Short mmCIF file of C-alpha atoms and ligand atoms in Angstrom, two decimals:
data_model
loop_
_atom_site.label_atom_id
_atom_site.label_comp_id
_atom_site.label_asym_id
_atom_site.label_seq_id
_atom_site.Cartn_x
_atom_site.Cartn_y
_atom_site.Cartn_z
CA MET A 17 -90.45 -21.95 -32.37
CA THR A 18 -87.27 -22.57 -30.37
CA SER A 19 -84.41 -24.38 -32.03
CA SER A 20 -83.94 -27.97 -30.93
CA LEU A 21 -80.29 -27.05 -30.35
CA GLU A 22 -80.79 -24.24 -27.86
CA PRO A 23 -79.52 -25.42 -24.46
CA THR A 24 -81.90 -24.64 -21.60
CA THR A 25 -80.07 -26.29 -18.71
CA THR A 26 -76.57 -27.18 -17.55
CA ALA A 27 -77.64 -30.64 -16.35
CA PRO A 28 -76.78 -33.49 -18.75
CA LEU A 29 -79.26 -33.47 -21.61
CA PRO A 30 -81.33 -36.64 -21.90
CA VAL A 31 -80.93 -38.16 -25.36
CA VAL A 32 -82.29 -41.19 -27.19
CA LEU A 33 -80.36 -42.35 -30.27
CA ASP A 34 -81.89 -44.19 -33.21
CA VAL A 35 -79.14 -45.97 -35.13
CA ASP A 36 -78.24 -48.35 -37.95
CA THR A 37 -74.77 -49.19 -36.61
CA GLY A 38 -72.93 -48.52 -38.91
CA VAL A 39 -69.29 -47.37 -38.74
CA ASP A 40 -70.18 -43.77 -37.94
CA ASP A 41 -73.16 -44.74 -35.77
CA ALA A 42 -70.65 -46.64 -33.62
CA LEU A 43 -68.62 -43.43 -33.24
CA ALA A 44 -71.82 -41.61 -32.33
CA VAL A 45 -72.66 -44.17 -29.64
CA MET A 46 -69.15 -43.78 -28.19
CA PHE A 47 -69.53 -40.03 -27.95
CA ALA A 48 -73.01 -40.22 -26.43
CA VAL A 49 -71.87 -42.69 -23.76
CA ARG A 50 -68.79 -40.69 -22.80
CA SER A 51 -70.04 -37.10 -23.05
CA PRO A 52 -70.62 -35.51 -19.63
CA ARG A 53 -73.08 -33.16 -21.37
CA LEU A 54 -75.38 -36.03 -22.38
CA ASP A 55 -77.50 -38.56 -20.53
CA LEU A 56 -77.96 -41.45 -22.97
CA ARG A 57 -81.23 -43.08 -21.95
CA ALA A 58 -81.79 -45.63 -24.73
CA ILE A 59 -80.75 -46.69 -28.22
CA SER A 60 -83.20 -47.95 -30.82
CA CYS A 61 -82.04 -49.92 -33.84
CA VAL A 62 -83.42 -49.95 -37.37
CA ALA A 63 -82.56 -51.52 -40.72
CA GLY A 64 -80.34 -49.28 -42.79
CA ASN A 65 -76.61 -49.75 -43.23
CA ALA A 66 -77.22 -53.43 -42.37
CA ASP A 67 -80.21 -55.60 -41.48
CA VAL A 68 -81.76 -54.83 -38.12
CA ASP A 69 -80.44 -57.93 -36.33
CA GLN A 70 -76.90 -57.08 -37.40
CA VAL A 71 -77.49 -53.49 -36.27
CA VAL A 72 -78.58 -54.71 -32.82
CA ALA A 73 -75.55 -57.02 -32.58
CA ASN A 74 -73.18 -54.22 -33.62
CA THR A 75 -74.69 -51.74 -31.20
CA LEU A 76 -74.47 -54.13 -28.26
CA ALA A 77 -70.86 -54.98 -29.17
CA VAL A 78 -69.92 -51.31 -29.20
CA LEU A 79 -71.58 -50.79 -25.81
CA ASP A 80 -69.58 -53.76 -24.48
CA ALA A 81 -66.36 -52.15 -25.74
CA LEU A 82 -67.43 -49.01 -23.87
CA ASP A 83 -68.26 -51.01 -20.75
CA ALA A 84 -71.75 -49.49 -20.85
CA PRO A 85 -73.98 -52.43 -19.93
CA ASP A 86 -76.83 -50.28 -18.61
CA VAL A 87 -77.80 -48.53 -21.84
CA PRO A 88 -80.92 -50.32 -23.09
CA VAL A 89 -81.07 -51.28 -26.77
CA GLY A 90 -84.27 -51.95 -28.72
CA ARG A 91 -84.80 -53.87 -31.97
CA GLY A 92 -86.96 -51.87 -34.35
CA ALA A 93 -88.20 -51.96 -37.92
CA GLU A 94 -86.66 -54.45 -40.32
CA ARG A 95 -87.74 -52.54 -43.42
CA PRO A 96 -88.97 -49.07 -44.42
CA LEU A 97 -92.66 -48.11 -44.23
CA VAL A 98 -92.87 -48.62 -48.00
CA GLY A 99 -90.61 -50.85 -50.07
CA PRO A 100 -87.72 -53.14 -49.27
CA SER A 101 -84.64 -52.51 -47.16
CA ARG A 102 -81.48 -51.68 -49.13
CA ASP A 103 -78.30 -51.85 -47.07
CA ALA A 104 -75.05 -49.89 -47.41
CA ARG A 105 -72.63 -52.76 -46.82
CA HIS A 106 -70.48 -51.62 -49.73
CA ILE A 107 -69.57 -48.66 -47.49
CA HIS A 108 -69.89 -50.15 -44.01
CA GLY A 109 -68.49 -53.66 -44.65
CA ALA A 110 -70.14 -57.08 -44.68
CA ASP A 111 -70.99 -56.82 -40.97
CA GLY A 112 -72.16 -53.22 -41.35
CA MET A 113 -69.33 -52.04 -39.12
CA GLY A 114 -66.10 -52.15 -41.06
CA ASP A 115 -65.61 -55.94 -40.58
CA GLN A 116 -64.16 -55.42 -37.12
CA ARG A 117 -65.06 -58.94 -35.91
CA LEU A 118 -65.96 -57.67 -32.44
CA PRO A 119 -66.86 -60.30 -29.82
CA ALA A 120 -70.59 -60.99 -29.86
CA SER A 121 -72.34 -59.47 -26.86
CA ALA A 122 -73.96 -61.69 -24.26
CA ARG A 123 -76.65 -59.01 -23.86
CA LEU A 124 -80.02 -59.12 -25.60
CA ALA A 125 -82.22 -56.36 -26.95
CA ALA A 126 -84.94 -55.09 -24.61
CA ASP A 127 -88.23 -56.96 -24.43
CA GLY A 128 -91.00 -55.17 -26.25
CA GLY A 129 -88.90 -53.76 -29.08
CA ALA A 130 -87.55 -50.37 -30.06
CA ILE A 131 -90.76 -48.37 -30.29
CA ASP A 132 -91.85 -49.31 -26.79
CA LEU A 133 -88.33 -48.65 -25.48
CA MET A 134 -88.26 -45.18 -27.03
CA ARG A 135 -91.72 -44.39 -25.70
CA ARG A 136 -90.76 -45.36 -22.16
CA ALA A 137 -87.37 -43.63 -22.30
CA ILE A 138 -89.01 -40.38 -23.40
CA LEU A 139 -92.05 -40.41 -21.12
CA GLU A 140 -90.08 -41.52 -18.05
CA SER A 141 -87.38 -38.87 -18.42
CA PRO A 142 -87.63 -36.11 -15.79
CA ASP A 143 -86.42 -33.57 -18.36
CA PRO A 144 -87.39 -33.24 -22.03
CA VAL A 145 -85.48 -35.61 -24.29
CA THR A 146 -83.62 -34.79 -27.48
CA LEU A 147 -84.29 -37.54 -30.01
CA VAL A 148 -81.33 -38.13 -32.33
CA PRO A 149 -82.13 -40.21 -35.44
CA LEU A 150 -78.92 -41.26 -37.20
CA ALA A 151 -80.54 -43.74 -39.56
CA PRO A 152 -83.59 -44.20 -41.77
CA MET A 153 -86.45 -42.73 -39.70
CA THR A 154 -88.81 -45.72 -39.76
CA ASN A 155 -88.71 -46.26 -35.99
CA VAL A 156 -89.16 -42.56 -35.24
CA ALA A 157 -92.13 -42.24 -37.59
CA LEU A 158 -93.78 -45.31 -36.05
CA LEU A 159 -93.19 -43.90 -32.58
CA LEU A 160 -94.70 -40.50 -33.44
CA ARG A 161 -97.72 -42.08 -35.11
CA ALA A 162 -98.35 -44.71 -32.42
CA TYR A 163 -97.61 -42.56 -29.37
CA PRO A 164 -97.97 -38.86 -30.32
CA GLU A 165 -97.99 -37.99 -26.61
CA VAL A 166 -94.19 -38.41 -26.58
CA ARG A 167 -94.01 -35.00 -28.27
CA ASP A 168 -94.92 -33.39 -24.94
CA ASN A 169 -91.60 -34.55 -23.45
CA LEU A 170 -89.38 -33.97 -26.48
CA ALA A 171 -87.03 -30.97 -26.46
CA GLY A 172 -86.51 -31.54 -30.17
CA ILE A 173 -85.20 -33.83 -32.86
CA VAL A 174 -81.63 -33.49 -34.13
CA LEU A 175 -81.36 -35.78 -37.11
CA MET A 176 -78.62 -36.84 -39.47
CA GLY A 177 -80.30 -36.89 -42.82
CA GLY A 178 -80.98 -34.98 -45.99
CA ALA A 179 -78.89 -32.41 -47.80
CA VAL A 180 -79.19 -28.92 -49.21
CA GLU A 181 -76.89 -29.77 -52.09
CA GLY A 182 -76.26 -33.18 -53.67
CA GLY A 183 -76.95 -36.62 -52.22
CA ASN A 184 -75.02 -39.84 -51.67
CA ALA A 185 -77.55 -42.67 -52.09
CA THR A 186 -78.62 -40.98 -55.32
CA ALA A 187 -77.44 -37.84 -57.05
CA VAL A 188 -79.90 -35.81 -55.00
CA ALA A 189 -80.95 -37.96 -52.01
CA GLU A 190 -79.09 -38.67 -48.78
CA PHE A 191 -79.18 -42.31 -47.62
CA ASN A 192 -81.23 -42.01 -44.40
CA VAL A 193 -84.01 -40.05 -46.11
CA TRP A 194 -83.81 -42.00 -49.38
CA HIS A 195 -84.16 -45.33 -47.54
CA ASP A 196 -87.49 -44.31 -46.00
CA PRO A 197 -88.75 -41.00 -47.42
CA GLU A 198 -92.29 -41.45 -46.04
CA ALA A 199 -90.87 -41.83 -42.54
CA ALA A 200 -88.72 -38.72 -42.95
CA ALA A 201 -91.76 -36.73 -44.12
CA ILE A 202 -93.73 -37.87 -41.06
CA VAL A 203 -90.89 -36.84 -38.74
CA LEU A 204 -90.48 -33.39 -40.29
CA GLY A 205 -94.22 -32.81 -40.06
CA ALA A 206 -94.75 -34.06 -36.52
CA GLY A 207 -94.79 -30.64 -34.90
CA VAL A 208 -91.51 -31.14 -33.01
CA PRO A 209 -88.62 -28.67 -33.56
CA VAL A 210 -86.18 -30.35 -35.94
CA THR A 211 -82.53 -29.65 -36.67
CA MET A 212 -81.28 -31.27 -39.87
CA TYR A 213 -77.59 -32.20 -39.78
CA GLY A 214 -77.35 -33.06 -43.44
CA LEU A 215 -74.63 -34.16 -45.83
CA ASP A 216 -73.47 -30.57 -46.35
CA VAL A 217 -71.95 -30.52 -42.85
CA PHE A 218 -71.68 -34.28 -42.31
CA SER A 219 -69.03 -34.46 -45.05
CA GLN A 220 -66.86 -31.75 -43.51
CA VAL A 221 -65.81 -33.31 -40.19
CA VAL A 222 -62.88 -35.69 -40.48
CA VAL A 223 -60.09 -37.04 -38.28
CA GLU A 224 -56.73 -37.10 -40.07
CA ALA A 225 -54.69 -40.33 -40.28
CA GLN A 226 -51.92 -39.03 -38.02
CA THR A 227 -54.50 -38.59 -35.27
CA TYR A 228 -56.58 -41.77 -35.63
CA GLU A 229 -53.40 -43.86 -35.88
CA VAL A 230 -52.52 -42.68 -32.36
CA LEU A 231 -55.82 -44.16 -31.19
CA HIS A 232 -55.09 -47.61 -32.66
CA GLY A 233 -52.71 -48.60 -29.89
CA ASP A 234 -54.80 -47.34 -27.01
CA PRO A 235 -55.40 -49.88 -24.22
CA ASP A 236 -58.98 -48.63 -23.93
CA PRO A 237 -60.83 -50.96 -26.35
CA ALA A 238 -63.37 -48.29 -27.28
CA VAL A 239 -60.69 -45.75 -28.20
CA ALA A 240 -58.77 -48.35 -30.22
CA LEU A 241 -62.01 -49.33 -31.97
CA ALA A 242 -62.65 -45.68 -32.85
CA GLY A 243 -59.20 -45.56 -34.46
CA ARG A 244 -59.95 -48.65 -36.55
CA LEU A 245 -63.39 -47.39 -37.59
CA LEU A 246 -61.95 -44.05 -38.68
CA ALA A 247 -59.29 -45.90 -40.72
CA HIS A 248 -62.02 -47.96 -42.40
CA SER A 249 -63.99 -44.83 -43.17
CA HIS A 250 -60.91 -43.16 -44.65
CA ASP A 251 -60.22 -46.17 -46.88
CA VAL A 252 -63.77 -46.19 -48.23
CA ILE A 253 -64.09 -42.47 -48.95
CA ARG A 254 -60.59 -41.60 -50.17
CA SER A 255 -61.93 -40.95 -53.66
CA ASP A 256 -64.37 -38.27 -52.45
CA PRO A 257 -62.46 -34.97 -52.62
CA ARG A 258 -64.86 -33.38 -50.10
CA VAL A 259 -63.86 -35.77 -47.31
CA GLY A 260 -60.83 -37.67 -48.63
CA HIS A 261 -58.24 -36.29 -46.20
CA GLY A 262 -59.31 -38.36 -43.17
CA GLY A 263 -61.78 -40.68 -41.53
CA LEU A 264 -65.30 -39.28 -41.40
CA LEU A 265 -66.93 -38.65 -38.01
CA GLY A 266 -70.27 -38.78 -39.79
CA ASP A 267 -73.21 -39.41 -37.46
CA ALA A 268 -71.04 -38.66 -34.43
CA GLY A 269 -70.94 -35.04 -35.55
CA ALA A 270 -74.71 -34.74 -35.10
CA VAL A 271 -74.43 -35.96 -31.51
CA CYS A 272 -71.58 -33.52 -30.87
CA MET A 273 -73.99 -30.76 -31.93
CA VAL A 274 -76.42 -31.73 -29.19
CA ALA A 275 -73.60 -31.45 -26.64
CA GLN A 276 -72.22 -28.19 -28.06
CA PRO A 277 -74.70 -26.42 -30.34
CA ASP A 278 -72.53 -23.36 -30.92
CA LEU A 279 -70.34 -25.43 -33.27
CA LEU A 280 -73.15 -25.40 -35.84
CA THR A 281 -74.61 -22.67 -38.06
CA THR A 282 -78.19 -23.18 -39.17
CA GLY A 283 -80.84 -21.42 -41.22
CA ARG A 284 -84.58 -21.91 -40.71
CA TRP A 285 -86.29 -22.81 -43.99
CA PRO A 286 -89.20 -24.91 -45.25
CA VAL A 287 -88.07 -28.44 -46.14
CA HIS A 288 -90.06 -30.82 -48.33
CA VAL A 289 -89.26 -34.52 -48.74
CA GLU A 290 -89.79 -35.66 -52.31
CA LEU A 291 -91.98 -38.80 -52.25
CA ALA A 292 -92.80 -39.24 -55.92
CA PRO A 293 -91.23 -42.25 -57.64
CA GLY A 294 -88.28 -41.47 -59.85
CA ARG A 295 -84.83 -39.97 -59.71
CA SER A 296 -85.59 -37.33 -57.10
CA ARG A 297 -87.36 -39.62 -54.58
CA GLY A 298 -85.91 -39.00 -51.14
CA GLN A 299 -84.53 -35.56 -51.94
CA THR A 300 -84.88 -32.92 -49.23
CA VAL A 301 -85.94 -29.77 -51.04
CA VAL A 302 -84.77 -26.84 -48.90
CA ASP A 303 -86.53 -23.62 -49.88
CA ARG A 304 -84.03 -20.80 -49.32
CA ARG A 305 -85.82 -18.17 -51.39
CA PHE A 306 -86.30 -14.66 -50.00
CA VAL A 307 -89.06 -13.57 -52.40
CA LEU A 308 -92.45 -15.23 -52.85
CA GLY A 309 -92.40 -17.56 -55.82
CA GLU A 310 -95.01 -18.21 -58.47
CA ASP A 311 -95.76 -21.58 -56.88
CA ALA A 312 -97.09 -19.81 -53.78
CA VAL A 313 -98.67 -16.95 -55.72
CA HIS A 314 -100.67 -19.38 -57.86
CA GLY A 315 -101.25 -21.88 -55.05
CA VAL A 316 -99.77 -24.80 -56.98
CA ASP A 317 -97.54 -26.07 -54.19
CA SER A 318 -97.59 -26.14 -50.42
CA LEU A 319 -94.67 -25.04 -48.28
CA GLY A 320 -92.56 -27.64 -46.53
CA HIS A 321 -92.14 -27.77 -42.77
CA LEU A 322 -89.84 -25.23 -41.10
CA VAL A 323 -86.58 -26.91 -40.13
CA ASP A 324 -83.29 -25.62 -38.71
CA VAL A 325 -80.99 -26.71 -41.50
CA ALA A 326 -77.26 -26.99 -40.85
CA VAL A 327 -75.27 -24.95 -43.34
CA GLY A 328 -71.95 -24.53 -41.56
CA VAL A 329 -69.91 -26.39 -38.97
CA ASP A 330 -66.76 -25.71 -36.97
CA ALA A 331 -65.18 -28.93 -38.23
CA GLU A 332 -62.03 -28.69 -36.13
CA GLY A 333 -64.07 -27.84 -33.04
CA VAL A 334 -66.25 -30.91 -33.54
CA ARG A 335 -63.25 -33.15 -34.16
CA ASP A 336 -61.53 -31.89 -31.00
CA LEU A 337 -64.70 -32.26 -28.92
CA PHE A 338 -65.15 -35.83 -30.16
CA LEU A 339 -61.55 -36.88 -29.50
CA THR A 340 -61.23 -35.33 -26.07
CA THR A 341 -64.58 -36.82 -25.06
CA ILE A 342 -63.99 -40.41 -26.16
CA CYS A 343 -60.40 -40.37 -24.89
CA ALA A 344 -61.59 -39.33 -21.44
CA GLY A 345 -62.93 -42.83 -20.70
CA PRO A 346 -61.56 -45.33 -18.19
CA GLY A 347 -58.43 -46.02 -20.27
CA ALA A 348 -57.43 -42.41 -20.88
CA SER A 349 -53.71 -43.15 -21.20
CA GLN A 350 -53.28 -41.85 -24.74
CA VAL A 351 -55.36 -38.73 -24.42
CA ASP A 352 -52.34 -36.43 -24.34
CA ASP A 353 -50.81 -38.04 -27.44
CA ALA A 354 -54.12 -37.77 -29.30
CA ALA A 355 -54.54 -34.15 -28.23
CA ARG A 356 -50.99 -33.34 -29.40
CA ALA A 357 -51.66 -35.01 -32.73
CA VAL A 358 -54.84 -32.94 -33.09
CA GLN A 359 -52.91 -29.75 -32.43
CA ARG A 360 -49.99 -30.80 -34.68
C1 LIG B 29 -75.90 -41.75 -43.36
O1 LIG B 29 -76.06 -43.01 -43.99
C2 LIG B 29 -75.26 -43.98 -43.35
O2 LIG B 29 -74.41 -44.57 -44.28
C3 LIG B 29 -74.49 -43.29 -42.26
O3 LIG B 29 -74.48 -44.10 -41.10
C4 LIG B 29 -75.22 -42.00 -42.04
O4 LIG B 29 -76.20 -42.12 -41.05
C5 LIG B 29 -75.16 -40.82 -44.31
O5 LIG B 29 -75.88 -40.64 -45.48
CA1 LIG B 30 -76.29 -44.05 -39.59
#
């Protein structure tokens, strides 16, 4: 199996994002629009950090700030495959995006909805698409079940979700997997190469205050918005010693990995999504053993699906890639200041 992060061409890589915008999803959209390494073909929206209509509104508003009117946006699932939707507004604000009060977009979501949009974006791409779920995987699971033929034009799936160590939604489960564990299990088992950018690396990539404050005053509305979103993120997570020294890039880090895979270290292990009710529901159990266990010897448990699991990240490299990429937009006036602040 080839890793979903092994580049095979120097042409921009076609990508489709699945988002629940989302403070860090907004940063991810910014990077995907502005990266010369990526060809963003569509964005699908799903309930997660906020309800799906709010997610669509937020995503369109971010694309307006980026002056990216041609990126199609689809409205997807309004709840997980099983159970109710449970938002993360206590982290992402009442509007799901740090209460930024962005102007409402005049654009509408694509006719036909997110699943049809993803299907068309993948099948119509001349080169294989990398699918990048940054949210509960309800849309992606529905897509793979309804239209399994899309797998033939997928280079891989690079998802933000799961964790080797502890969780955030619960002690052991990461939010995107916890919100829809059945969907995550379907995605991991779909026969497409998967890279899991989980909490272990997600929590390591931050932008320090002295850098994001430079972005605040930028005349480019997207760059200024990135500064405000990073400040919101910093305010919310200050108490977490793992990430408390800056604003979290979060989902944007996973998209940076598609553009520059050598910033990530992965190991290939079986991963099982815990589906049983109870405290461990939604946990990603990553089997890093070297020696056959009694479970396999006695046939009491099946192996999970092989996944490239992120275990290390060049956090400064990702931060620098993100900043130089988003600052290289039409209003690139502050790029030198931002770069100097990065280098300190
Ligand atoms: C994930 O959950 C959401 O809060 C973020 O947008 C990210 O996708 C982190 O667990
Ligand atoms: Ca997200």
